[in-house]
Short mmCIF file of C-alpha atoms in Angstrom, two decimals:
data_model
loop_
_atom_site.label_atom_id
_atom_site.label_comp_id
_atom_site.label_asym_id
_atom_site.label_seq_id
_atom_site.Cartn_x
_atom_site.Cartn_y
_atom_site.Cartn_z
CA UNK A 13 -16.94 9.20 -10.32
CA UNK A 14 -14.09 12.14 -9.88
CA UNK A 15 -12.03 11.22 -6.57
CA UNK A 16 -9.37 12.76 -4.79
CA UNK A 17 -7.21 10.84 -2.57
CA UNK A 18 -4.90 12.27 -0.11
CA UNK A 19 -1.87 10.34 2.08
CA UNK A 20 1.55 10.95 3.17
CA UNK A 21 3.48 9.64 -0.22
CA UNK A 22 7.09 8.95 0.80
CA UNK A 23 8.64 7.17 -1.67
CA UNK A 24 8.61 3.08 -1.00
CA UNK A 25 6.96 3.43 2.30
CA UNK A 26 3.91 1.23 2.77
CA UNK A 27 1.39 4.17 3.33
CA UNK A 28 3.16 5.16 -0.41
CA UNK A 29 1.92 1.73 -1.84
CA UNK A 30 -1.59 0.91 -0.10
CA UNK A 31 -2.70 4.01 -1.56
CA UNK A 32 -1.35 3.03 -5.46
CA UNK A 33 -2.80 -0.34 -4.70
CA UNK A 34 -6.07 1.11 -3.45
CA UNK A 35 -6.54 3.60 -6.18
CA UNK A 36 -5.40 1.41 -8.66
CA UNK A 37 -9.37 -0.74 -7.24
CA UNK A 38 -11.22 1.84 -7.19
CA UNK A 39 -10.60 3.01 -10.75
CA UNK A 40 -10.79 -0.25 -12.35
CA UNK A 41 -13.56 0.12 -11.22
CA UNK A 42 -13.87 3.15 -14.09
CA UNK A 43 -14.00 5.60 -12.07
CA UNK A 44 -10.89 8.27 -11.95
CA UNK A 45 -8.88 8.62 -8.75
CA UNK A 46 -5.73 11.53 -8.34
CA UNK A 47 -3.93 10.97 -5.86
CA UNK A 48 -2.12 13.53 -4.05
CA UNK A 49 0.43 13.43 -0.83
CA UNK A 50 -1.22 15.28 2.11
CA UNK A 51 2.25 17.30 2.50
CA UNK A 52 2.34 18.97 -0.53
CA UNK A 53 -1.43 20.84 1.52
CA UNK A 54 -0.45 23.37 3.97
CA UNK A 55 -4.43 24.33 4.78
CA UNK A 56 -8.01 22.45 4.57
CA UNK A 57 -8.65 25.61 2.14
CA UNK A 58 -6.36 24.53 0.42
CA UNK A 59 -7.56 21.41 -0.81
CA UNK A 60 -11.16 23.07 -0.95
CA UNK A 61 -9.83 25.53 -3.67
CA UNK A 62 -9.04 22.01 -4.83
CA UNK A 63 -12.07 20.54 -5.29
CA UNK A 64 -13.65 22.47 -6.02
CA UNK A 65 -11.37 23.38 -9.59
CA UNK A 66 -12.88 22.79 -13.42
CA UNK A 67 -14.47 19.48 -13.86
CA UNK A 68 -14.62 19.31 -10.00
CA UNK A 69 -13.73 16.06 -7.60
CA UNK A 70 -17.28 14.59 -7.01
CA UNK A 71 -15.64 12.87 -3.70
CA UNK A 72 -12.70 12.32 -1.68
CA UNK A 73 -10.44 9.17 0.46
CA UNK A 74 -7.38 10.15 2.94
CA UNK A 75 -5.45 7.57 4.48
CA UNK A 76 -4.46 8.62 8.27
CA UNK A 77 -6.96 10.61 9.93
CA UNK A 78 -5.02 13.31 11.30
CA UNK A 79 -2.77 13.86 8.38
CA UNK A 80 -4.56 13.86 5.37
CA UNK A 81 -8.23 13.13 7.06
CA UNK A 82 -8.08 16.69 8.69
CA UNK A 83 -6.96 19.04 5.39
CA UNK A 84 -10.90 17.32 4.41
CA UNK A 85 -12.91 19.12 6.98
CA UNK A 86 -13.83 21.96 4.52
CA UNK A 87 -14.96 20.45 1.66
CA UNK A 88 -18.00 20.37 0.58
CA UNK A 89 -18.27 16.78 -1.36
CA UNK A 90 -18.05 13.41 0.35
CA UNK A 91 -15.88 10.87 1.92
CA UNK A 92 -14.03 8.27 3.01
CA UNK A 93 -11.29 7.53 5.67
CA UNK A 94 -8.22 4.75 6.00
CA UNK A 95 -6.72 4.33 9.65
CA UNK A 96 -3.35 4.26 9.14
CA UNK A 97 -1.66 3.08 12.22
CA UNK A 98 -0.10 6.30 14.20
CA UNK A 99 -3.38 7.76 13.54
CA UNK A 100 -5.13 5.59 16.37
CA UNK A 101 -2.24 4.18 17.91
CA UNK A 102 0.12 7.53 18.70
CA UNK A 103 -1.83 11.03 18.09
CA UNK A 104 -5.27 10.33 20.01
CA UNK A 105 -2.54 10.46 23.29
CA UNK A 106 -3.12 14.08 22.24
CA UNK A 107 -5.94 15.51 23.16
CA UNK A 108 -5.32 19.14 19.97
CA UNK A 109 -5.03 15.99 17.69
CA UNK A 110 -7.88 13.92 18.57
CA UNK A 111 -10.11 16.44 19.01
CA UNK A 112 -9.00 17.17 14.74
CA UNK A 113 -9.70 13.71 14.46
CA UNK A 114 -13.05 12.86 15.93
CA UNK A 115 -13.89 15.97 13.73
CA UNK A 116 -12.93 13.95 10.14
CA UNK A 117 -14.52 10.81 11.70
CA UNK A 118 -17.84 12.54 12.43
CA UNK A 119 -17.58 13.98 8.95
CA UNK A 120 -16.29 10.71 7.55
CA UNK A 121 -19.49 8.53 5.35
CA UNK A 122 -17.21 5.67 5.73
CA UNK A 123 -14.43 4.77 7.52
CA UNK A 124 -11.47 1.58 6.95
CA UNK A 125 -9.84 -0.19 10.11
CA UNK A 126 -7.34 -2.90 8.66
CA UNK A 127 -7.50 -4.89 11.93
CA UNK A 128 -10.82 -5.23 14.83
CA UNK A 129 -8.14 -3.95 17.22
CA UNK A 130 -8.07 -0.85 15.47
CA UNK A 131 -11.20 -0.21 14.69
CA UNK A 132 -12.01 -1.15 18.51
CA UNK A 133 -9.54 1.69 19.63
CA UNK A 134 -11.14 4.18 17.33
CA UNK A 135 -14.65 3.35 18.51
CA UNK A 136 -12.56 3.70 22.69
CA UNK A 137 -10.79 7.02 21.82
CA UNK A 138 -13.19 8.74 19.35
CA UNK A 139 -16.46 9.59 20.11
CA UNK A 140 -17.44 7.50 16.38
CA UNK A 141 -20.57 5.91 14.84
CA UNK A 142 -19.36 2.41 15.10
CA UNK A 143 -21.47 1.45 12.47
CA UNK A 144 -19.45 3.37 9.44
CA UNK A 145 -15.97 1.90 9.83
CA UNK A 146 -15.16 -1.53 8.20
CA UNK A 147 -12.78 -3.87 9.12
CA UNK A 148 -10.95 -4.29 5.69
CA UNK A 149 -7.34 -6.19 6.45
CA UNK A 150 -4.94 -5.35 3.19
CA UNK A 151 -4.38 -6.66 0.08
CA UNK A 152 -0.75 -8.09 -0.16
CA UNK A 153 0.78 -8.79 -3.94
CA UNK A 154 4.57 -9.51 -4.09
CA UNK A 155 6.66 -9.17 -7.30
CA UNK A 156 9.99 -10.15 -6.31
CA UNK A 157 12.63 -9.09 -9.38
CA UNK A 158 14.42 -11.14 -11.58
CA UNK A 159 18.09 -8.81 -11.92
CA UNK A 160 18.58 -8.71 -7.12
CA UNK A 161 21.58 -9.63 -6.89
CA UNK A 162 22.83 -10.72 -3.32
CA UNK A 163 26.32 -10.69 -3.06
CA UNK A 164 25.78 -6.74 -4.95
CA UNK A 165 23.27 -6.08 -1.97
CA UNK A 166 25.12 -7.19 0.83
CA UNK A 167 28.45 -6.38 -0.39
CA UNK A 168 26.64 -2.48 -1.15
CA UNK A 169 25.32 -2.26 3.32
CA UNK A 170 28.77 -3.02 3.84
CA UNK A 171 28.55 -6.76 4.80
CA UNK A 172 32.12 -7.68 3.60
CA UNK A 173 32.10 -11.27 3.19
CA UNK A 174 34.01 -14.12 1.07
CA UNK A 175 30.81 -16.42 1.61
CA UNK A 176 27.72 -14.59 1.90
CA UNK A 177 25.76 -18.31 1.33
CA UNK A 178 27.09 -19.35 5.42
CA UNK A 179 25.46 -15.64 6.41
CA UNK A 180 22.52 -15.68 8.82
CA UNK A 181 20.96 -11.90 7.22
CA UNK A 182 18.32 -10.80 9.21
CA UNK A 183 16.22 -7.96 7.55
CA UNK A 184 14.63 -4.71 9.45
CA UNK A 185 12.59 -3.34 6.91
CA UNK A 186 10.98 -0.29 8.06
CA UNK A 187 11.50 3.73 7.49
CA UNK A 188 13.82 5.52 8.93
CA UNK A 189 11.46 7.06 11.76
CA UNK A 190 11.46 6.45 15.68
CA UNK A 191 7.76 5.24 15.71
CA UNK A 192 10.23 2.23 13.87
CA UNK A 193 12.35 2.26 16.48
CA UNK A 194 15.11 0.80 14.41
CA UNK A 195 17.90 1.38 17.22
CA UNK A 196 15.81 -0.92 18.92
CA UNK A 197 17.37 -4.52 18.22
CA UNK A 198 21.63 -2.87 17.77
CA UNK A 199 23.20 -3.39 19.96
CA UNK A 200 22.25 -6.60 21.82
CA UNK A 201 22.28 -8.20 17.99
CA UNK A 202 25.59 -6.29 17.89
CA UNK A 203 26.96 -8.97 21.47
CA UNK A 204 25.06 -11.24 19.66
CA UNK A 205 27.28 -11.44 16.19
CA UNK A 206 30.38 -10.84 18.18
CA UNK A 207 30.11 -14.34 19.45
CA UNK A 208 28.46 -15.49 16.08
CA UNK A 209 30.43 -13.25 13.51
CA UNK A 210 27.58 -15.32 10.47
CA UNK A 211 24.42 -13.13 12.37
CA UNK A 212 23.91 -10.59 10.60
CA UNK A 213 21.43 -7.32 11.25
CA UNK A 214 20.58 -5.63 7.79
CA UNK A 215 18.01 -2.63 8.26
CA UNK A 216 16.34 -1.62 4.90
CA UNK A 217 13.90 1.90 4.24
CA UNK A 218 13.49 4.78 3.06
CA UNK A 219 14.99 7.75 4.77
CA UNK A 220 11.53 9.26 6.01
CA UNK A 221 12.94 11.73 9.40
CA UNK A 222 16.07 13.38 8.25
CA UNK A 223 17.16 14.11 11.80
CA UNK A 224 17.05 10.87 12.79
CA UNK A 225 18.96 9.58 9.97
CA UNK A 226 21.66 10.96 10.83
CA UNK A 227 21.50 9.45 14.85
CA UNK A 228 20.98 6.05 13.15
CA UNK A 229 23.61 6.20 11.13
CA UNK A 230 26.11 7.25 13.76
CA UNK A 231 24.85 4.18 15.54
CA UNK A 232 25.46 1.66 13.02
CA UNK A 233 28.93 2.59 11.93
CA UNK A 234 29.55 2.17 15.37
CA UNK A 235 28.38 -1.10 15.96
CA UNK A 236 30.00 -4.84 15.07
CA UNK A 237 27.35 -6.60 12.97
CA UNK A 238 24.66 -4.45 11.79
CA UNK A 239 24.59 -2.16 8.34
CA UNK A 240 22.65 -0.27 6.81
CA UNK A 241 21.81 -0.38 3.40
CA UNK A 242 20.08 1.85 0.85
CA UNK A 243 16.50 1.89 0.02
CA UNK A 244 15.73 -0.21 -2.96
CA UNK A 245 12.32 -0.35 -5.10
CA UNK A 246 10.00 -3.10 -4.03
CA UNK A 247 10.45 -6.22 -6.12
CA UNK A 248 14.30 -5.76 -5.25
CA UNK A 249 13.51 -5.62 -1.85
CA UNK A 250 11.00 -7.91 -2.11
CA UNK A 251 13.89 -10.08 -3.88
CA UNK A 252 16.14 -9.39 -0.26
CA UNK A 253 14.06 -10.98 1.71
CA UNK A 254 13.12 -13.14 0.13
CA UNK A 255 16.66 -14.39 -0.35
CA UNK A 256 17.60 -13.43 4.40
CA UNK A 257 16.81 -15.54 6.28
CA UNK A 258 14.22 -13.48 8.49
CA UNK A 259 12.27 -10.66 8.02
CA UNK A 260 12.45 -7.93 11.69
CA UNK A 261 10.04 -5.79 12.73
CA UNK A 262 10.78 -3.87 15.38
CA UNK A 263 8.35 -0.60 15.88
CA UNK A 264 6.68 -0.08 18.38
CA UNK A 265 3.55 1.14 16.68
CA UNK A 266 1.82 -0.10 13.89
CA UNK A 267 -1.49 -0.86 11.87
CA UNK A 268 -1.21 -3.63 9.72
CA UNK A 269 2.91 -3.61 8.64
CA UNK A 270 2.87 -4.67 4.93
CA UNK A 271 6.51 -5.67 5.39
CA UNK A 272 5.81 -8.60 7.69
CA UNK A 273 2.61 -9.51 6.17
CA UNK A 274 5.06 -9.73 2.83
CA UNK A 275 7.55 -12.09 4.43
CA UNK A 276 4.91 -14.19 4.88
CA UNK A 277 4.00 -14.16 1.17
CA UNK A 278 7.30 -15.10 -0.36
CA UNK A 279 7.53 -17.75 2.58
CA UNK A 280 10.13 -15.84 4.98
CA UNK A 281 9.96 -16.78 8.54
CA UNK A 282 9.01 -13.43 10.52
CA UNK A 283 10.84 -12.06 14.33
CA UNK A 284 8.63 -9.20 15.53
CA UNK A 285 8.62 -7.32 18.14
CA UNK A 286 5.24 -8.00 20.34
CA UNK A 287 2.94 -4.94 20.12
CA UNK A 288 -0.93 -5.18 19.09
CA UNK A 289 -0.75 -3.75 15.59
CA UNK A 290 2.08 -7.14 15.38
CA UNK A 291 -0.36 -9.31 17.30
CA UNK A 292 -3.04 -9.15 15.44
CA UNK A 293 -1.00 -10.45 12.55
CA UNK A 294 1.88 -12.80 14.20
CA UNK A 295 0.28 -15.75 16.45
CA UNK A 296 2.92 -16.63 17.92
CA UNK A 297 5.37 -19.60 16.71
CA UNK A 298 2.41 -20.62 14.53
CA UNK A 299 2.20 -17.73 11.48
CA UNK A 300 5.76 -16.00 13.49
CA UNK A 301 7.32 -15.28 16.13
CA UNK A 302 7.50 -12.27 18.98
CA UNK A 303 9.46 -11.08 21.41
CA UNK A 304 8.85 -8.07 24.01
CA UNK A 305 12.12 -7.52 25.06
CA UNK A 306 16.07 -7.28 22.71
CA UNK A 307 16.70 -10.37 24.69
CA UNK A 308 14.02 -12.57 24.10
CA UNK A 309 14.45 -11.66 20.12
CA UNK A 310 17.94 -13.32 20.13
CA UNK A 311 16.02 -16.43 22.40
CA UNK A 312 13.59 -16.43 19.71
CA UNK A 313 16.12 -16.21 16.80
CA UNK A 314 18.12 -19.03 18.39
CA UNK A 315 15.12 -21.45 18.18
CA UNK A 316 14.68 -20.25 14.55
CA UNK A 317 18.71 -21.19 13.59
CA UNK A 318 17.55 -24.66 15.73
CA UNK A 319 14.56 -25.90 15.03
CA UNK A 320 13.84 -26.28 11.90
CA UNK A 321 10.52 -28.05 12.13
CA UNK A 322 8.74 -24.64 14.30
CA UNK A 323 10.97 -22.82 10.80
CA UNK A 324 8.82 -24.69 8.57
CA UNK A 325 5.46 -24.23 10.25
CA UNK A 326 5.49 -20.75 10.91
CA UNK A 327 6.59 -20.54 6.95
CA UNK A 328 4.48 -22.53 5.97
CA UNK A 329 1.27 -21.05 8.41
CA UNK A 330 2.32 -17.72 7.69
CA UNK A 331 1.99 -18.07 3.08
CA UNK A 332 -1.68 -19.81 4.33
CA UNK A 333 -3.04 -17.35 6.74
CA UNK A 334 -1.71 -14.33 4.18
CA UNK A 335 -3.82 -16.56 1.15
CA UNK A 336 -6.92 -16.78 3.16
CA UNK A 337 -6.89 -13.11 4.86
CA UNK A 338 -5.42 -10.77 2.68
CA UNK A 339 -7.08 -11.23 -1.10
CA UNK A 340 -6.52 -8.60 -3.36
CA UNK A 341 -9.67 -10.39 -4.90
CA UNK A 342 -11.91 -8.94 -1.47
CA UNK A 343 -9.87 -6.16 -0.84
CA UNK A 344 -10.57 -4.47 -4.72
CA UNK A 345 -14.67 -5.63 -3.89
CA UNK A 346 -14.96 -3.75 -1.02
CA UNK A 347 -13.30 -0.40 -1.96
CA UNK A 348 -15.12 -0.55 -5.19
CA UNK A 349 -18.30 -0.85 -2.35
CA UNK A 350 -17.58 2.36 0.16
CA UNK A 351 -16.63 3.88 -3.20
CA UNK A 352 -20.13 3.57 -4.45
CA UNK A 353 -21.43 5.34 -1.13
CA UNK A 354 -20.12 8.15 -2.00
CA UNK A 355 -21.92 8.13 -4.92
#
């Protein structure tokens, strides 16, 4: 079967990684799956033209109901959709977008939500036949670069300290866009850094929103103890995560944060903002720590620094949680089974 797969493919983003992984699941079942960036198409008509080329595509798949799913509304082959997160958490609040997403869901042969919570939200805001929404958590696979140099990574990020091993590096992994809220902790973290200069915050991720990136760069430049790293390959990022003290998430909204799950898989404690998408993954004091204000972030960080038993517990349980709930085998079987329904 020849499938078209649309997703938002900004380089080095969680979306891109997820799309590549799902494509490999589909192709391992013998199908042909062409992955294309939704940003390359102006309208549903463009996609309809592509679908009907010779040899024609026989089915389609999209990640994100609005950004990619709306482009499938004019096609005459069966398709499935995968909720991205911001579509169900944010875009449903805009009536014009909600109506479009409702149409997409009605036409789709199936839909996939990463969590039960996301499925419930979709059922609440969109006219959907509940039976066509399947819950399949993201499969996680980490791969650490052998050639990664921690000292060079920190120095290139602007951290100029002689004995880097003494530092406690909090790594905030996110694409630079407003929904990720990378500046949420900056002011309070800087105050904490001034009290204890060994604590530093490094923000790393692709520059997705150019205007917002300029704002982030300006704030970081004038803020002590907070640094902005150049984006790295997936393997180098995993190596940096493995070396840091804790991986941080400060998003306003998340579908399912791959960075949180990757940190757990790598044996690194997670400090995540207490929002529904994160709370679905992080059980407070069991698989990680949740905070709901910048001040509480500092409090939870201090606990992680002073309580070795707590640290060991969340690391151990986080790794077990990923192994149990986010294996690639189950994810592969689910997508192969769902794609078969498009035949």
